[in-house]
Coordinates of C-alpha atoms and ligand atoms in Angstrom, one line a residue:
M11 CA 0.0 0.0 0.0
I12 CA 1.3 3.4 -0.9
D13 CA 1.9 6.0 1.9
N14 CA 1.2 9.3 0.2
I15 CA 0.0 11.1 -2.9
V16 CA 0.0 14.6 -4.4
L17 CA -3.6 15.3 -5.4
L18 CA -4.3 17.8 -8.2
G19 CA -7.9 18.8 -8.7
S20 CA -8.9 17.8 -5.2
T21 CA -12.2 19.8 -5.2
G22 CA -13.7 18.1 -8.2
S23 CA -15.7 14.9 -8.6
I24 CA -12.7 12.6 -9.0
G25 CA -10.7 14.7 -6.4
T26 CA -13.2 14.3 -3.6
Q27 CA -13.7 10.6 -4.3
T28 CA -9.9 10.2 -4.2
L29 CA -9.9 11.8 -0.7
D30 CA -12.6 9.2 0.3
V31 CA -10.1 6.5 -0.7
C32 CA -7.3 8.2 1.1
E33 CA -9.4 8.4 4.3
K34 CA -10.3 4.8 4.2
H35 CA -6.8 3.5 3.7
N36 CA -4.7 6.1 5.6
I37 CA -3.0 7.5 2.5
R38 CA -1.7 10.9 3.2
P39 CA -2.3 13.7 0.7
L40 CA 0.9 15.7 0.8
A41 CA -0.5 18.5 -1.3
L42 CA -3.9 19.5 -2.7
S43 CA -5.0 21.8 -5.5
G44 CA -8.1 23.5 -6.8
N45 CA -9.1 26.3 -9.2
S46 CA -11.9 28.3 -7.8
N47 CA -13.6 26.6 -4.8
V48 CA -11.6 28.2 -2.0
K49 CA -14.1 27.2 0.6
L50 CA -13.9 23.5 -0.1
L51 CA -10.1 23.7 -0.5
E52 CA -9.9 25.3 3.0
Q53 CA -12.1 22.5 4.4
Q54 CA -10.0 19.8 2.8
A55 CA -6.8 21.4 4.0
R56 CA -8.1 21.5 7.6
K57 CA -9.3 17.9 7.5
F58 CA -6.4 16.2 5.6
K59 CA -3.6 18.5 6.8
P60 CA -1.5 18.5 3.6
D61 CA 1.7 20.6 3.9
T62 CA 0.9 22.6 0.7
V63 CA -2.3 23.8 -1.0
C64 CA -2.2 25.3 -4.5
I65 CA -4.9 27.5 -6.1
A66 CA -4.6 27.5 -9.9
D67 CA -6.4 30.8 -10.3
G68 CA -3.9 33.3 -8.9
T69 CA -6.6 36.0 -8.2
L70 CA -7.9 33.8 -5.4
Y71 CA -4.5 33.4 -3.7
G72 CA -5.1 36.2 -1.1
D73 CA -8.5 34.7 -0.1
L74 CA -7.1 31.2 0.4
K75 CA -4.0 32.4 2.2
Q76 CA -6.2 34.4 4.7
R77 CA -8.5 31.4 5.3
L78 CA -5.5 29.2 6.2
A79 CA -3.6 31.9 8.1
D80 CA -4.0 30.1 11.4
T81 CA -2.6 26.8 10.0
D82 CA 0.9 25.5 9.0
V83 CA -0.2 24.9 5.4
T84 CA 1.8 26.6 2.7
V85 CA -0.4 28.3 0.1
T86 CA 0.8 28.6 -3.5
A87 CA -0.8 29.8 -6.7
G88 CA -0.6 29.6 -10.5
R89 CA 0.4 27.1 -13.1
D90 CA 4.1 27.0 -12.2
A91 CA 3.3 26.2 -8.6
L92 CA 0.9 23.5 -9.7
C93 CA 3.7 21.9 -11.9
E94 CA 6.1 22.1 -8.9
L95 CA 3.6 20.0 -6.9
A96 CA 3.2 17.6 -9.8
A97 CA 7.0 17.0 -9.9
R98 CA 7.3 16.6 -6.2
E99 CA 8.7 13.4 -4.6
C100 CA 5.8 11.2 -3.6
D101 CA 4.4 7.7 -4.1
T102 CA 1.8 8.7 -6.7
V103 CA 0.6 12.0 -8.3
V104 CA -3.1 12.0 -9.0
N105 CA -4.1 14.3 -11.9
A106 CA -7.9 14.9 -11.4
I107 CA -7.9 18.3 -13.1
V108 CA -10.5 18.9 -15.9
G109 CA -9.5 19.9 -19.4
F110 CA -6.4 21.1 -21.2
A111 CA -5.0 22.8 -18.1
G112 CA -4.1 19.3 -16.9
L113 CA -1.5 19.0 -19.6
Y114 CA 1.2 21.0 -17.8
P115 CA 1.1 19.0 -14.5
T116 CA 1.0 15.7 -16.5
V117 CA 4.2 16.7 -18.4
A118 CA 5.8 17.9 -15.1
A119 CA 5.0 14.7 -13.2
L120 CA 6.2 12.4 -16.0
T121 CA 9.3 14.5 -16.6
A122 CA 10.2 14.1 -13.0
G123 CA 9.8 10.3 -13.3
R124 CA 6.7 10.1 -11.1
T125 CA 4.0 7.5 -11.1
L126 CA 0.9 9.3 -12.5
A127 CA -2.6 8.1 -11.7
L128 CA -4.4 9.9 -14.5
A129 CA -8.0 10.9 -14.6
N130 CA -7.3 14.0 -16.8
K131 CA -7.7 12.3 -20.2
E132 CA -7.5 15.6 -22.0
S133 CA -3.7 15.8 -21.3
L134 CA -3.1 12.4 -22.9
V135 CA -5.4 13.3 -25.9
A136 CA -3.9 16.8 -26.5
G137 CA -0.4 15.8 -25.4
G138 CA -0.1 12.9 -27.9
D139 CA 3.4 11.6 -28.5
L140 CA 4.9 14.2 -26.1
V141 CA 3.1 12.6 -23.2
T142 CA 3.4 9.0 -24.3
G143 CA 7.1 9.5 -25.0
L144 CA 7.6 10.8 -21.4
A145 CA 5.6 7.9 -20.0
R146 CA 7.8 5.5 -21.9
E147 CA 11.1 7.0 -21.0
K148 CA 10.7 8.6 -17.6
G149 CA 7.5 8.2 -15.6
K150 CA 4.6 5.8 -15.6
I151 CA 0.8 6.3 -16.1
I152 CA -1.8 4.2 -14.3
P153 CA -5.3 5.0 -15.7
I154 CA -8.2 6.1 -13.5
D155 CA -10.8 6.4 -16.2
S156 CA -13.1 3.4 -15.6
E157 CA -12.8 2.0 -19.1
H158 CA -9.0 2.3 -19.2
S159 CA -8.7 0.9 -15.7
A160 CA -10.8 -2.1 -16.9
I161 CA -8.6 -2.6 -20.0
F162 CA -5.5 -2.2 -17.8
Q163 CA -6.8 -4.9 -15.5
C164 CA -7.7 -7.2 -18.5
L165 CA -4.1 -6.9 -19.6
M166 CA -2.6 -8.0 -16.3
G167 CA -0.8 -11.3 -16.7
N168 CA -1.1 -11.0 -20.5
E169 CA 2.0 -8.9 -21.1
D170 CA 3.3 -11.3 -23.8
N171 CA 0.0 -11.8 -25.5
K172 CA -1.1 -9.8 -28.5
I173 CA -4.3 -7.8 -28.2
K174 CA -6.7 -8.5 -31.1
K175 CA -9.3 -6.0 -30.2
I176 CA -10.4 -3.7 -27.4
L177 CA -14.1 -3.4 -26.7
L178 CA -14.6 0.1 -25.3
T179 CA -18.0 0.3 -23.6
V180 CA -20.2 3.5 -23.5
S181 CA -23.5 4.0 -21.7
G182 CA -24.9 6.0 -24.7
G183 CA -25.6 9.0 -22.4
P184 CA -28.9 10.7 -22.0
F185 CA -29.5 11.0 -25.8
Y186 CA -29.2 7.4 -26.7
G187 CA -31.3 6.5 -29.7
Y188 CA -32.0 10.2 -30.6
T189 CA -32.1 11.3 -34.3
Y190 CA -30.1 14.3 -35.3
D191 CA -33.3 16.4 -35.5
R192 CA -34.2 15.5 -32.0
L193 CA -30.8 16.5 -30.7
K194 CA -31.6 20.0 -31.9
K195 CA -34.1 20.5 -29.2
V196 CA -32.2 19.3 -26.1
T197 CA -31.5 21.7 -23.2
V198 CA -28.5 22.1 -20.8
E199 CA -30.6 20.5 -18.1
D200 CA -31.3 17.5 -20.3
A201 CA -27.6 17.1 -21.2
L202 CA -26.6 17.3 -17.5
R203 CA -28.8 14.3 -16.6
H204 CA -26.5 11.3 -17.1
P205 CA -28.3 7.9 -16.8
T206 CA -25.6 5.9 -14.9
W207 CA -22.7 8.1 -13.7
S208 CA -22.4 11.1 -11.4
M209 CA -19.6 13.3 -12.6
G210 CA -18.3 16.9 -13.1
R211 CA -20.2 19.2 -15.6
K212 CA -17.7 19.1 -18.5
I213 CA -17.4 15.3 -18.6
T214 CA -21.2 15.0 -18.2
I215 CA -21.7 17.0 -21.4
D216 CA -18.9 15.1 -23.1
S217 CA -20.8 11.9 -22.2
A218 CA -24.0 13.4 -23.8
T219 CA -22.2 14.4 -27.1
L220 CA -20.2 11.1 -27.0
M221 CA -17.0 13.3 -27.2
N222 CA -16.1 11.5 -24.0
K223 CA -16.0 8.2 -25.9
G224 CA -14.0 9.9 -28.7
L225 CA -11.5 11.2 -26.1
E226 CA -11.4 7.7 -24.5
L227 CA -10.8 6.0 -27.9
I228 CA -7.8 8.3 -28.4
E229 CA -6.8 7.7 -24.7
A230 CA -6.8 3.9 -25.3
V231 CA -4.8 4.1 -28.5
R232 CA -2.2 6.1 -26.6
L233 CA -2.1 4.0 -23.4
F234 CA -2.2 0.5 -24.9
D235 CA -0.4 1.1 -28.1
V236 CA -3.1 -0.3 -30.4
T237 CA -4.4 1.1 -33.7
P238 CA -7.7 2.9 -33.8
R239 CA -9.1 0.1 -35.9
Q240 CA -8.4 -2.3 -33.0
I241 CA -10.9 -0.5 -30.9
E242 CA -14.6 -1.2 -31.1
V243 CA -17.0 1.2 -29.3
V244 CA -19.8 -0.8 -27.8
V245 CA -23.0 0.8 -26.4
H246 CA -23.8 -0.9 -23.2
R247 CA -26.6 0.9 -21.4
Q248 CA -26.1 -0.7 -17.9
S249 CA -22.5 0.5 -17.3
I250 CA -21.6 -2.9 -15.7
L251 CA -19.0 -4.2 -18.1
H252 CA -16.4 -1.4 -18.0
S253 CA -14.5 -2.6 -21.1
A254 CA -12.9 -5.8 -22.4
V255 CA -9.9 -7.1 -24.4
E256 CA -10.1 -9.8 -27.0
Y257 CA -7.0 -12.0 -27.5
E258 CA -5.8 -13.9 -30.5
D259 CA -7.4 -17.2 -29.3
G260 CA -10.8 -15.6 -29.2
S261 CA -10.9 -15.2 -25.5
V262 CA -12.5 -12.0 -24.3
I263 CA -11.6 -10.8 -20.9
G264 CA -13.7 -8.1 -19.4
Q265 CA -13.9 -6.2 -16.0
M266 CA -17.3 -5.7 -14.4
G267 CA -18.5 -3.8 -11.4
V268 CA -21.0 -1.2 -10.2
A269 CA -20.6 2.2 -11.7
D270 CA -18.6 3.9 -8.9
M271 CA -15.4 5.7 -9.6
R272 CA -13.9 4.9 -6.2
I273 CA -13.2 1.4 -7.5
P274 CA -10.8 2.5 -10.4
I275 CA -9.5 5.4 -8.3
Q276 CA -8.5 3.0 -5.5
F277 CA -7.0 0.4 -7.9
A278 CA -4.8 3.1 -9.4
L279 CA -3.4 3.8 -6.0
T280 CA -3.1 0.2 -4.7
Y281 CA -2.2 -1.6 -8.0
P282 CA -1.5 -4.5 -8.2
K283 CA -3.2 -5.2 -4.8
R284 CA -6.9 -5.0 -4.2
Y285 CA -8.6 -3.9 -1.0
E286 CA -12.1 -3.4 0.3
T287 CA -14.0 -0.3 -1.0
P288 CA -17.1 1.3 0.4
T289 CA -19.1 0.5 -2.7
K290 CA -22.1 -1.7 -3.1
G291 CA -21.1 -5.1 -4.6
L292 CA -22.4 -6.1 -8.0
S293 CA -25.5 -8.2 -8.1
L294 CA -25.9 -9.7 -11.6
F295 CA -29.4 -10.9 -10.6
E296 CA -30.4 -7.3 -9.8
V297 CA -29.0 -6.1 -13.2
G298 CA -30.6 -9.0 -15.0
T299 CA -29.8 -8.1 -18.6
L300 CA -26.7 -6.8 -20.2
T301 CA -27.1 -5.3 -23.7
F302 CA -24.6 -4.4 -26.4
E303 CA -25.1 -2.3 -29.6
Q304 CA -23.3 -0.3 -32.2
A305 CA -22.7 3.4 -31.5
D306 CA -24.2 5.8 -34.2
D307 CA -21.5 8.3 -35.2
S308 CA -23.7 9.7 -37.9
V309 CA -25.7 11.3 -35.1
F310 CA -22.8 11.8 -32.6
L311 CA -20.4 13.8 -34.7
C312 CA -17.8 14.1 -32.0
L313 CA -17.1 10.4 -32.0
A314 CA -16.6 10.4 -35.8
A315 CA -14.3 13.4 -35.5
A316 CA -12.2 11.7 -32.8
K317 CA -11.7 8.7 -35.0
R318 CA -10.5 10.9 -37.8
A319 CA -8.2 13.0 -35.6
V320 CA -6.4 10.0 -34.0
A321 CA -5.8 8.6 -37.5
A322 CA -4.4 12.0 -38.7
G323 CA -2.0 12.1 -35.7
G324 CA 0.2 15.1 -34.7
T325 CA -1.7 17.9 -33.1
A326 CA -5.1 17.0 -34.7
C327 CA -6.3 15.5 -31.4
A328 CA -5.2 18.7 -29.5
A329 CA -7.3 20.7 -32.0
I330 CA -10.5 18.7 -31.5
N331 CA -10.0 18.7 -27.8
G332 CA -9.6 22.5 -27.7
A333 CA -12.6 22.9 -30.0
N334 CA -14.7 20.7 -27.8
E335 CA -13.7 22.6 -24.6
A336 CA -14.6 25.9 -26.2
A337 CA -17.9 24.7 -27.7
T338 CA -18.9 22.8 -24.5
G339 CA -18.2 26.0 -22.5
L340 CA -20.5 28.0 -24.8
F341 CA -23.2 25.4 -24.5
L342 CA -23.1 25.4 -20.7
E343 CA -23.4 29.2 -20.8
G344 CA -26.5 28.9 -23.0
K345 CA -24.8 30.5 -26.0
L346 CA -24.7 27.5 -28.3
P347 CA -27.3 24.8 -29.2
F348 CA -26.2 21.3 -28.2
Y349 CA -26.0 19.8 -31.7
R350 CA -23.6 22.6 -32.8
I351 CA -20.9 21.2 -30.5
G352 CA -20.4 18.2 -32.8
E353 CA -20.5 20.3 -35.9
L354 CA -17.9 22.7 -34.6
V355 CA -15.6 19.9 -33.5
R356 CA -15.9 18.4 -37.0
D357 CA -15.4 21.7 -38.8
T358 CA -12.4 22.6 -36.7
L359 CA -10.7 19.4 -37.8
D360 CA -11.5 20.2 -41.4
N361 CA -10.5 23.8 -41.3
V362 CA -7.7 24.4 -38.7
G363 CA -4.4 23.1 -39.9
Y364 CA -2.4 20.9 -37.6
D365 CA 1.2 20.1 -37.1
S366 CA 2.8 16.6 -37.5
T367 CA 5.2 17.2 -34.6
T368 CA 4.0 17.4 -31.0
T369 CA 5.9 19.8 -28.7
L370 CA 4.3 21.9 -26.0
D371 CA 4.5 24.8 -28.4
T372 CA 2.7 23.1 -31.4
I373 CA 0.1 21.6 -29.0
E374 CA -0.7 25.0 -27.4
A375 CA -0.9 26.5 -30.9
A376 CA -3.4 23.9 -32.1
D377 CA -5.4 24.3 -28.9
T378 CA -5.5 28.1 -29.3
A379 CA -6.4 28.0 -33.0
A380 CA -9.2 25.5 -32.4
R381 CA -10.7 27.7 -29.6
E382 CA -10.5 30.7 -31.8
Y383 CA -12.2 28.9 -34.7
V384 CA -15.1 27.8 -32.5
I385 CA -15.6 31.3 -31.0
T386 CA -15.6 32.9 -34.4
H387 CA -17.9 30.3 -36.0
A388 CA -20.3 29.7 -33.1
Ligands
NAD13 P1 -14.7 18.5 -11.9 O1 -15.1 19.6 -12.7 O2 -15.6 17.9 -10.9 O3 -13.3 18.9 -11.1 C1 -12.2 19.4 -11.8 C2 -11.1 19.8 -10.9 O4 -10.1 20.5 -11.7 C3 -11.5 20.8 -9.8 O5 -10.7 20.5 -8.6 C4 -11.1 22.1 -10.3 O6 -10.8 23.0 -9.3 C5 -9.8 21.8 -11.1 N1 -9.6 22.7 -12.2 C6 -10.5 23.2 -13.1 N2 -9.9 24.1 -13.9 C7 -8.6 24.1 -13.6 C8 -7.5 24.8 -14.1 N3 -7.6 25.7 -15.2 N4 -6.3 24.6 -13.6 C9 -6.2 23.8 -12.5 N5 -7.2 23.1 -12.0 C10 -8.4 23.3 -12.5 O7 -14.2 17.4 -13.0 P2 -14.2 15.8 -12.8 O8 -15.5 15.2 -13.2 O9 -13.6 15.4 -11.5 O10 -13.2 15.3 -13.9 C11 -11.8 15.5 -13.8 C12 -11.1 14.7 -14.9 O11 -11.3 13.3 -14.7 C13 -11.6 15.0 -16.3 O12 -10.5 15.0 -17.2 C14 -12.6 14.0 -16.6 O13 -12.7 13.7 -18.0 C15 -11.9 12.8 -15.9 N6 -12.9 11.7 -15.5 C16 -13.9 12.0 -14.6 C17 -14.8 11.0 -14.2 C18 -15.8 11.3 -13.2 O14 -16.6 10.4 -12.8 N7 -16.0 12.5 -12.8 C19 -14.6 9.7 -14.7 C20 -13.6 9.5 -15.6 C21 -12.7 10.5 -16.0
MG14 MG1 -14.6 6.8 -18.7

């Protein structure tokens, strides 16, 4: 069992569930970080007693510093301070930040040779070869995303066996079965109502557009070194089979469990060991039926764009990721209809040039150009 972690994004959905796991197994968070929720960050600092707390939004530094004035906690702020924490000596760095902002700490943690428990899929998607290269040569990534944790578990003990296919499951989200026309009428409230998982706002919208599955397809290509064609997206409404791997002999090994992120979060921290979790066990009798269907990427344009972007390589995935973040932000602010998210992601891929090399500079340029494209065409 590990002794300590650095937890980035501690105030979010994954962050707070990671703290639940820490509490249960006496894992010490040496440092915590958030972006805007100073009140929760203060509460977490008082309860878990990290030595450092970082607020990414520098304008809130004074507020947080004052709140923690009577404690020994060191307060830092801004991106460089966040990266300093990511690089810090510890058993595992957990990156539970949402969005492109997670790229910088991912790069910092891997460069410093850390073990990185990764929830922030955007950093792997946008970072491409830059991040996979660092993971190969310096640090190590253990996935937190439930599907990738499932695949990671299905690969255990099979290091010398070739993967024939990865079956990447998807619940289908709240708009499963919708026609394109019907998507034109959905509201923010409808999109925030996910049928099986409770998550942060951005990933909940990504799950409604199926961009989340597009990002995860790219994430799987990067983590498990398979081609996009080796990945089959399977709609599985019950969210019980979290993904599976098919081997050359026709055996399909899958991982099942209830839809509770504390299971994959904990496994990323305790791998290869398994310990008790506070989750309800799986009753197959209660679930009764498991169903499997094809995903319709003629309706869910983000999924189709993700497949094209990963095949294009270079910074194309950074471009669609940036476009999606910008379009999703506009949708959540009520400034863009839901169906336009997919169209803008697709159009960004078609109209914003991308670079075949992936450095921090080319990745940032692709991200910025994509966001600008979305803002001017929304
Ligand atoms: P969330 O919105 O609930 O939390 C995000 C965290 O990131 C917060 O602590 C916030 O303060 C911090 N943050 C936001 N903007 C930041 C910035 N610019 N700089 C630094 N920190 C910033 O999100 P979440 O649902 O916990 O998701 C986190 C990541 O995990 C995402 O990449 C998501 O795709 C992935 N993920 C989440 C779930 C889930 O169940 N929530 C499941 C699988 C994967
Ligand atoms: Mg997932």
